[in-house]
GROMACS .gro file of C-alpha atoms in nm:
model
  336
    1UNK     CA    1   1.896   1.083   2.320
    2UNK     CA    2   2.041   0.779   2.141
    3UNK     CA    3   2.285   0.720   2.427
    4UNK     CA    4   2.035   0.788   2.707
    5UNK     CA    5   1.998   0.467   2.911
    6UNK     CA    6   1.637   0.555   2.988
    7UNK     CA    7   1.553   0.473   2.628
    8UNK     CA    8   1.734   0.141   2.602
    9UNK     CA    9   1.524  -0.141   2.452
   10UNK     CA   10   1.572  -0.503   2.558
   11UNK     CA   11   1.691  -0.653   2.230
   12UNK     CA   12   1.610  -1.009   2.336
   13UNK     CA   13   1.254  -0.906   2.421
   14UNK     CA   14   1.219  -0.736   2.085
   15UNK     CA   15   1.353  -1.035   1.891
   16UNK     CA   16   1.121  -1.269   2.082
   17UNK     CA   17   0.824  -1.055   1.984
   18UNK     CA   18   0.934  -1.056   1.620
   19UNK     CA   19   0.986  -1.432   1.602
   20UNK     CA   20   0.647  -1.492   1.766
   21UNK     CA   21   0.493  -1.256   1.508
   22UNK     CA   22   0.653  -1.441   1.217
   23UNK     CA   23   0.509  -1.772   1.336
   24UNK     CA   24   0.158  -1.634   1.288
   25UNK     CA   25   0.048  -1.681   0.926
   26UNK     CA   26  -0.112  -1.359   0.802
   27UNK     CA   27  -0.077  -1.435   0.431
   28UNK     CA   28  -0.320  -1.221   0.233
   29UNK     CA   29  -0.546  -1.349   0.095
   30UNK     CA   30  -0.716  -1.436   0.324
   31UNK     CA   31  -0.538  -1.217   0.581
   32UNK     CA   32  -0.652  -1.374   0.910
   33UNK     CA   33  -0.473  -1.097   1.098
   34UNK     CA   34  -0.670  -1.120   1.424
   35UNK     CA   35  -0.426  -1.351   1.611
   36UNK     CA   36  -0.134  -1.119   1.533
   37UNK     CA   37  -0.339  -0.812   1.626
   38UNK     CA   38  -0.410  -0.980   1.960
   39UNK     CA   39  -0.041  -1.060   2.014
   40UNK     CA   40   0.069  -0.705   1.946
   41UNK     CA   41  -0.219  -0.568   2.152
   42UNK     CA   42  -0.116  -0.780   2.450
   43UNK     CA   43   0.244  -0.659   2.421
   44UNK     CA   44   0.137  -0.293   2.401
   45UNK     CA   45  -0.079  -0.338   2.711
   46UNK     CA   46   0.220  -0.488   2.895
   47UNK     CA   47   0.423  -0.184   2.793
   48UNK     CA   48   0.161   0.052   2.937
   49UNK     CA   49  -0.027   0.172   2.629
   50UNK     CA   50  -0.403   0.206   2.596
   51UNK     CA   51  -0.506  -0.065   2.349
   52UNK     CA   52  -0.812  -0.168   2.152
   53UNK     CA   53  -0.890  -0.400   1.864
   54UNK     CA   54  -1.094  -0.279   1.568
   55UNK     CA   55  -1.264  -0.570   1.386
   56UNK     CA   56  -1.284  -0.522   1.009
   57UNK     CA   57  -1.401  -0.869   0.891
   58UNK     CA   58  -1.419  -1.227   1.014
   59UNK     CA   59  -1.088  -1.318   1.181
   60UNK     CA   60  -0.948  -0.981   1.070
   61UNK     CA   61  -0.880  -0.673   1.282
   62UNK     CA   62  -0.668  -0.364   1.335
   63UNK     CA   63  -0.490  -0.310   1.666
   64UNK     CA   64  -0.448   0.042   1.800
   65UNK     CA   65  -0.224   0.147   2.087
   66UNK     CA   66  -0.206   0.496   2.232
   67UNK     CA   67   0.055   0.656   2.456
   68UNK     CA   68  -0.131   0.960   2.582
   69UNK     CA   69   0.027   1.304   2.570
   70UNK     CA   70  -0.069   1.645   2.709
   71UNK     CA   71  -0.284   1.734   2.410
   72UNK     CA   72  -0.083   2.047   2.338
   73UNK     CA   73   0.035   1.928   1.998
   74UNK     CA   74  -0.108   1.708   1.720
   75UNK     CA   75  -0.072   1.332   1.748
   76UNK     CA   76   0.208   1.134   1.585
   77UNK     CA   77   0.094   0.814   1.416
   78UNK     CA   78   0.318   0.510   1.383
   79UNK     CA   79   0.161   0.294   1.114
   80UNK     CA   80   0.223  -0.050   0.967
   81UNK     CA   81   0.036  -0.354   0.841
   82UNK     CA   82  -0.025  -0.701   0.980
   83UNK     CA   83  -0.059  -0.900   0.656
   84UNK     CA   84   0.201  -1.037   0.417
   85UNK     CA   85   0.214  -1.154   0.058
   86UNK     CA   86   0.208  -1.535   0.002
   87UNK     CA   87   0.538  -1.723   0.052
   88UNK     CA   88   0.530  -1.865  -0.301
   89UNK     CA   89   0.574  -2.218  -0.430
   90UNK     CA   90   0.956  -2.234  -0.416
   91UNK     CA   91   1.086  -2.405  -0.101
   92UNK     CA   92   1.250  -2.170   0.149
   93UNK     CA   93   1.589  -2.239   0.309
   94UNK     CA   94   1.422  -2.149   0.638
   95UNK     CA   95   1.047  -2.189   0.676
   96UNK     CA   96   0.837  -1.882   0.594
   97UNK     CA   97   0.657  -1.912   0.930
   98UNK     CA   98   0.950  -2.040   1.136
   99UNK     CA   99   1.089  -1.713   1.269
  100UNK     CA  100   1.423  -1.894   1.264
  101UNK     CA  101   1.733  -1.702   1.377
  102UNK     CA  102   2.051  -1.770   1.181
  103UNK     CA  103   2.351  -1.559   1.272
  104UNK     CA  104   2.235  -1.201   1.304
  105UNK     CA  105   1.929  -1.245   1.082
  106UNK     CA  106   1.570  -1.350   1.144
  107UNK     CA  107   1.396  -1.541   0.864
  108UNK     CA  108   1.029  -1.553   0.778
  109UNK     CA  109   0.761  -1.409   0.554
  110UNK     CA  110   0.714  -1.054   0.680
  111UNK     CA  111   1.051  -1.031   0.854
  112UNK     CA  112   1.122  -0.722   0.645
  113UNK     CA  113   0.779  -0.633   0.506
  114UNK     CA  114   0.681  -0.541   0.767
  115UNK     CA  115   0.640  -0.718   1.097
  116UNK     CA  116   0.985  -0.602   1.207
  117UNK     CA  117   0.888  -0.242   1.141
  118UNK     CA  118   0.578  -0.261   1.360
  119UNK     CA  119   0.762  -0.449   1.635
  120UNK     CA  120   1.028  -0.176   1.639
  121UNK     CA  121   0.760   0.093   1.673
  122UNK     CA  122   0.583  -0.096   1.951
  123UNK     CA  123   0.906  -0.135   2.147
  124UNK     CA  124   1.000   0.231   2.089
  125UNK     CA  125   0.666   0.340   2.235
  126UNK     CA  126   0.727   0.111   2.532
  127UNK     CA  127   1.069   0.269   2.586
  128UNK     CA  128   0.912   0.615   2.595
  129UNK     CA  129   0.654   0.496   2.847
  130UNK     CA  130   0.909   0.335   3.077
  131UNK     CA  131   1.131   0.644   3.058
  132UNK     CA  132   0.845   0.854   3.194
  133UNK     CA  133   0.864   1.107   2.912
  134UNK     CA  134   0.567   1.345   2.899
  135UNK     CA  135   0.468   1.383   2.534
  136UNK     CA  136   0.312   1.705   2.411
  137UNK     CA  137   0.077   1.507   2.187
  138UNK     CA  138  -0.045   1.147   2.167
  139UNK     CA  139   0.171   0.877   2.013
  140UNK     CA  140  -0.057   0.634   1.827
  141UNK     CA  141   0.041   0.294   1.689
  142UNK     CA  142  -0.203   0.158   1.433
  143UNK     CA  143  -0.130  -0.184   1.285
  144UNK     CA  144  -0.383  -0.238   1.009
  145UNK     CA  145  -0.517  -0.532   0.811
  146UNK     CA  146  -0.516  -0.585   0.438
  147UNK     CA  147  -0.242  -0.356   0.307
  148UNK     CA  148  -0.134  -0.610   0.047
  149UNK     CA  149  -0.474  -0.609  -0.126
  150UNK     CA  150  -0.751  -0.355  -0.065
  151UNK     CA  151  -0.631  -0.170   0.249
  152UNK     CA  152  -0.947  -0.274   0.434
  153UNK     CA  153  -0.789  -0.196   0.770
  154UNK     CA  154  -0.641   0.142   0.681
  155UNK     CA  155  -0.971   0.253   0.530
  156UNK     CA  156  -1.151   0.158   0.850
  157UNK     CA  157  -0.896   0.323   1.078
  158UNK     CA  158  -0.903   0.646   0.876
  159UNK     CA  159  -1.260   0.698   1.000
  160UNK     CA  160  -1.168   0.653   1.367
  161UNK     CA  161  -1.145   0.917   1.639
  162UNK     CA  162  -0.768   0.873   1.676
  163UNK     CA  163  -0.710   1.003   1.322
  164UNK     CA  164  -0.876   1.339   1.380
  165UNK     CA  165  -0.578   1.507   1.547
  166UNK     CA  166  -0.292   1.332   1.364
  167UNK     CA  167  -0.032   1.579   1.246
  168UNK     CA  168   0.225   1.340   1.098
  169UNK     CA  169   0.254   0.973   1.003
  170UNK     CA  170   0.563   0.755   1.016
  171UNK     CA  171   0.536   0.425   0.827
  172UNK     CA  172   0.788   0.154   0.909
  173UNK     CA  173   0.811  -0.007   0.566
  174UNK     CA  174   1.156  -0.146   0.475
  175UNK     CA  175   1.361   0.129   0.314
  176UNK     CA  176   1.726   0.027   0.370
  177UNK     CA  177   1.731   0.306   0.628
  178UNK     CA  178   1.655   0.569   0.367
  179UNK     CA  179   1.383   0.832   0.399
  180UNK     CA  180   1.097   0.858   0.149
  181UNK     CA  181   0.863   1.156   0.156
  182UNK     CA  182   0.672   1.109  -0.171
  183UNK     CA  183   0.494   0.825  -0.346
  184UNK     CA  184   0.310   0.793  -0.674
  185UNK     CA  185  -0.063   0.752  -0.690
  186UNK     CA  186  -0.239   0.456  -0.846
  187UNK     CA  187  -0.527   0.474  -1.091
  188UNK     CA  188  -0.639   0.137  -1.224
  189UNK     CA  189  -0.904   0.086  -1.489
  190UNK     CA  190  -1.094  -0.214  -1.619
  191UNK     CA  191  -1.214  -0.194  -1.978
  192UNK     CA  192  -1.454  -0.453  -2.119
  193UNK     CA  193  -1.568  -0.487  -2.479
  194UNK     CA  194  -1.866  -0.698  -2.584
  195UNK     CA  195  -1.930  -0.849  -2.924
  196UNK     CA  196  -2.134  -1.131  -3.072
  197UNK     CA  197  -2.038  -1.495  -3.108
  198UNK     CA  198  -2.035  -1.676  -3.440
  199UNK     CA  199  -1.859  -1.982  -3.573
  200UNK     CA  200  -1.495  -1.924  -3.662
  201UNK     CA  201  -1.564  -2.030  -4.019
  202UNK     CA  202  -1.816  -1.746  -4.056
  203UNK     CA  203  -1.664  -1.451  -3.866
  204UNK     CA  204  -1.869  -1.202  -4.070
  205UNK     CA  205  -2.176  -1.313  -3.872
  206UNK     CA  206  -2.025  -1.209  -3.539
  207UNK     CA  207  -1.866  -0.904  -3.377
  208UNK     CA  208  -1.513  -0.964  -3.256
  209UNK     CA  209  -1.468  -0.815  -2.907
  210UNK     CA  210  -1.090  -0.873  -2.918
  211UNK     CA  211  -1.052  -0.673  -3.239
  212UNK     CA  212  -1.260  -0.397  -3.082
  213UNK     CA  213  -1.028  -0.402  -2.780
  214UNK     CA  214  -0.734  -0.376  -3.017
  215UNK     CA  215  -0.874  -0.043  -3.138
  216UNK     CA  216  -0.883   0.076  -2.779
  217UNK     CA  217  -0.528  -0.043  -2.709
  218UNK     CA  218  -0.406   0.153  -3.013
  219UNK     CA  219  -0.561   0.469  -2.869
  220UNK     CA  220  -0.420   0.402  -2.521
  221UNK     CA  221  -0.072   0.374  -2.671
  222UNK     CA  222  -0.110   0.729  -2.800
  223UNK     CA  223  -0.243   0.876  -2.476
  224UNK     CA  224  -0.039   1.162  -2.333
  225UNK     CA  225  -0.065   1.255  -1.966
  226UNK     CA  226  -0.108   1.617  -1.863
  227UNK     CA  227   0.135   1.677  -1.577
  228UNK     CA  228   0.429   1.868  -1.435
  229UNK     CA  229   0.733   1.652  -1.369
  230UNK     CA  230   0.784   1.593  -0.998
  231UNK     CA  231   1.136   1.648  -0.859
  232UNK     CA  232   1.132   1.316  -0.669
  233UNK     CA  233   0.884   1.106  -0.868
  234UNK     CA  234   0.944   1.215  -1.225
  235UNK     CA  235   0.669   1.140  -1.477
  236UNK     CA  236   0.350   0.930  -1.460
  237UNK     CA  237   0.343   0.587  -1.621
  238UNK     CA  238   0.087   0.352  -1.772
  239UNK     CA  239   0.100  -0.027  -1.798
  240UNK     CA  240  -0.155  -0.256  -1.962
  241UNK     CA  241  -0.137  -0.534  -1.707
  242UNK     CA  242  -0.386  -0.803  -1.813
  243UNK     CA  243  -0.600  -0.897  -2.109
  244UNK     CA  244  -0.840  -1.188  -2.147
  245UNK     CA  245  -1.109  -1.275  -2.396
  246UNK     CA  246  -1.271  -1.529  -2.620
  247UNK     CA  247  -1.433  -1.866  -2.574
  248UNK     CA  248  -1.230  -2.099  -2.792
  249UNK     CA  249  -1.024  -2.082  -3.108
  250UNK     CA  250  -1.306  -2.154  -3.354
  251UNK     CA  251  -1.557  -1.907  -3.206
  252UNK     CA  252  -1.574  -1.532  -3.263
  253UNK     CA  253  -1.511  -1.380  -2.917
  254UNK     CA  254  -1.805  -1.197  -2.765
  255UNK     CA  255  -1.609  -1.043  -2.477
  256UNK     CA  256  -1.265  -0.910  -2.393
  257UNK     CA  257  -1.140  -0.754  -2.069
  258UNK     CA  258  -0.831  -0.546  -2.007
  259UNK     CA  259  -0.683  -0.379  -1.698
  260UNK     CA  260  -0.458  -0.075  -1.686
  261UNK     CA  261  -0.222   0.040  -1.410
  262UNK     CA  262  -0.146   0.412  -1.413
  263UNK     CA  263   0.097   0.560  -1.161
  264UNK     CA  264   0.041   0.932  -1.119
  265UNK     CA  265   0.235   1.223  -0.969
  266UNK     CA  266   0.120   1.505  -0.742
  267UNK     CA  267  -0.082   1.766  -0.927
  268UNK     CA  268  -0.262   1.523  -1.156
  269UNK     CA  269  -0.637   1.489  -1.115
  270UNK     CA  270  -0.760   1.134  -1.154
  271UNK     CA  271  -1.106   1.253  -1.255
  272UNK     CA  272  -0.959   1.434  -1.554
  273UNK     CA  273  -0.774   1.120  -1.666
  274UNK     CA  274  -1.097   0.920  -1.644
  275UNK     CA  275  -1.274   1.189  -1.847
  276UNK     CA  276  -0.998   1.168  -2.111
  277UNK     CA  277  -1.055   0.794  -2.149
  278UNK     CA  278  -1.431   0.843  -2.171
  279UNK     CA  279  -1.376   1.095  -2.453
  280UNK     CA  280  -1.143   0.852  -2.628
  281UNK     CA  281  -1.410   0.581  -2.612
  282UNK     CA  282  -1.679   0.822  -2.733
  283UNK     CA  283  -1.468   0.907  -3.038
  284UNK     CA  284  -1.417   0.537  -3.115
  285UNK     CA  285  -1.793   0.481  -3.094
  286UNK     CA  286  -1.841   0.743  -3.364
  287UNK     CA  287  -1.594   0.558  -3.586
  288UNK     CA  288  -1.733   0.215  -3.495
  289UNK     CA  289  -2.105   0.240  -3.405
  290UNK     CA  290  -2.129  -0.130  -3.306
  291UNK     CA  291  -1.863  -0.084  -3.038
  292UNK     CA  292  -1.989  -0.192  -2.694
  293UNK     CA  293  -1.745  -0.098  -2.421
  294UNK     CA  294  -1.752  -0.028  -2.048
  295UNK     CA  295  -1.493   0.160  -1.840
  296UNK     CA  296  -1.461   0.122  -1.461
  297UNK     CA  297  -1.214   0.252  -1.202
  298UNK     CA  298  -1.096  -0.037  -0.982
  299UNK     CA  299  -0.826   0.139  -0.776
  300UNK     CA  300  -0.798   0.510  -0.703
  301UNK     CA  301  -0.523   0.636  -0.472
  302UNK     CA  302  -0.385   0.988  -0.511
  303UNK     CA  303  -0.015   1.064  -0.517
  304UNK     CA  304   0.119   1.214  -0.194
  305UNK     CA  305   0.426   1.414  -0.102
  306UNK     CA  306   0.562   1.609   0.191
  307UNK     CA  307   0.796   1.902   0.137
  308UNK     CA  308   1.157   1.816   0.218
  309UNK     CA  309   1.183   2.128   0.433
  310UNK     CA  310   0.882   2.031   0.648
  311UNK     CA  311   0.972   2.034   1.017
  312UNK     CA  312   0.883   1.665   1.059
  313UNK     CA  313   1.109   1.566   0.768
  314UNK     CA  314   1.389   1.781   0.906
  315UNK     CA  315   1.348   1.620   1.249
  316UNK     CA  316   1.374   1.277   1.087
  317UNK     CA  317   1.695   1.379   0.911
  318UNK     CA  318   1.847   1.493   1.242
  319UNK     CA  319   1.752   1.167   1.414
  320UNK     CA  320   1.893   0.963   1.125
  321UNK     CA  321   2.223   1.147   1.143
  322UNK     CA  322   2.243   1.095   1.521
  323UNK     CA  323   2.146   0.726   1.513
  324UNK     CA  324   2.280   0.607   1.176
  325UNK     CA  325   2.573   0.842   1.151
  326UNK     CA  326   2.490   0.953   0.799
  327UNK     CA  327   2.306   1.231   0.624
  328UNK     CA  328   1.996   1.115   0.439
  329UNK     CA  329   1.847   1.276   0.130
  330UNK     CA  330   1.465   1.264   0.115
  331UNK     CA  331   1.349   1.062  -0.184
  332UNK     CA  332   1.039   0.928  -0.356
  333UNK     CA  333   0.906   0.586  -0.452
  334UNK     CA  334   0.704   0.469  -0.750
  335UNK     CA  335   0.486   0.231  -0.550
  336UNK     CA  336   0.195   0.329  -0.327
   0.00000   0.00000   0.00000
């Protein structure tokens, strides 16, 4: 099919759509993805797809395009996000929102992650439409808001009618043309200890929340995950990412806050990990009755994987060999 002229995409048209997309600032926060959702929606309508916008917040929206099939097979979902991370404080050689073309490269924040991926999927759907191919199931393109922070758009789209018959999802994140079929889960905790202030010259009159947090950190360092090593993802990990506490140097701190980033593998149950930490805290309270501590989950995303011998994965491998001329090996990623 790679050489079939019916499926040829106008490269100039595709590049124009990408450069126009890069000129729209969707830095998150705040996101402000609506103008880009409208641009992509307009293009999908021009290509013959059924399109709608799904508002998710002020000036923020998902855009959903559907190329209808016969309904004989489950839908295929092409998914990507509209937002980008901030461009940073260091000056760029080419402006982050310029969409400037230099040689055979296009520059801009989101050129790789992942406006190019969504543009490619939009144009591929248009090529199928113009070729008059009758699909056995619907092809859905969902470009969602807020992937870089709280996934507000993906959470909203997951509740929509289009998701009910989806049988497979292809995500156009940059991968150096490799195939990833597994990703670690994320389980983030916030732990807060509370103490009592006193003057630094009389610490015995206070309760030091930072020292109490130190007791907790010592226990976290000894925590052992219960898991089976995953062939593509290996073992789970834990990182203490932030810690903050105290008022000033000469005051006993009455509060301390810490956040933890755990990356889990398939088979682990996040509820059991939370229960382990609760038990750890309960034991510390027995040893230190004045300990005041709170534990909260602030991010909970399970690990996911698809078997390498799944028919959709195998189809992807065949397409990659035909188009890229190389045999891919399904892999896994530590991010989510």
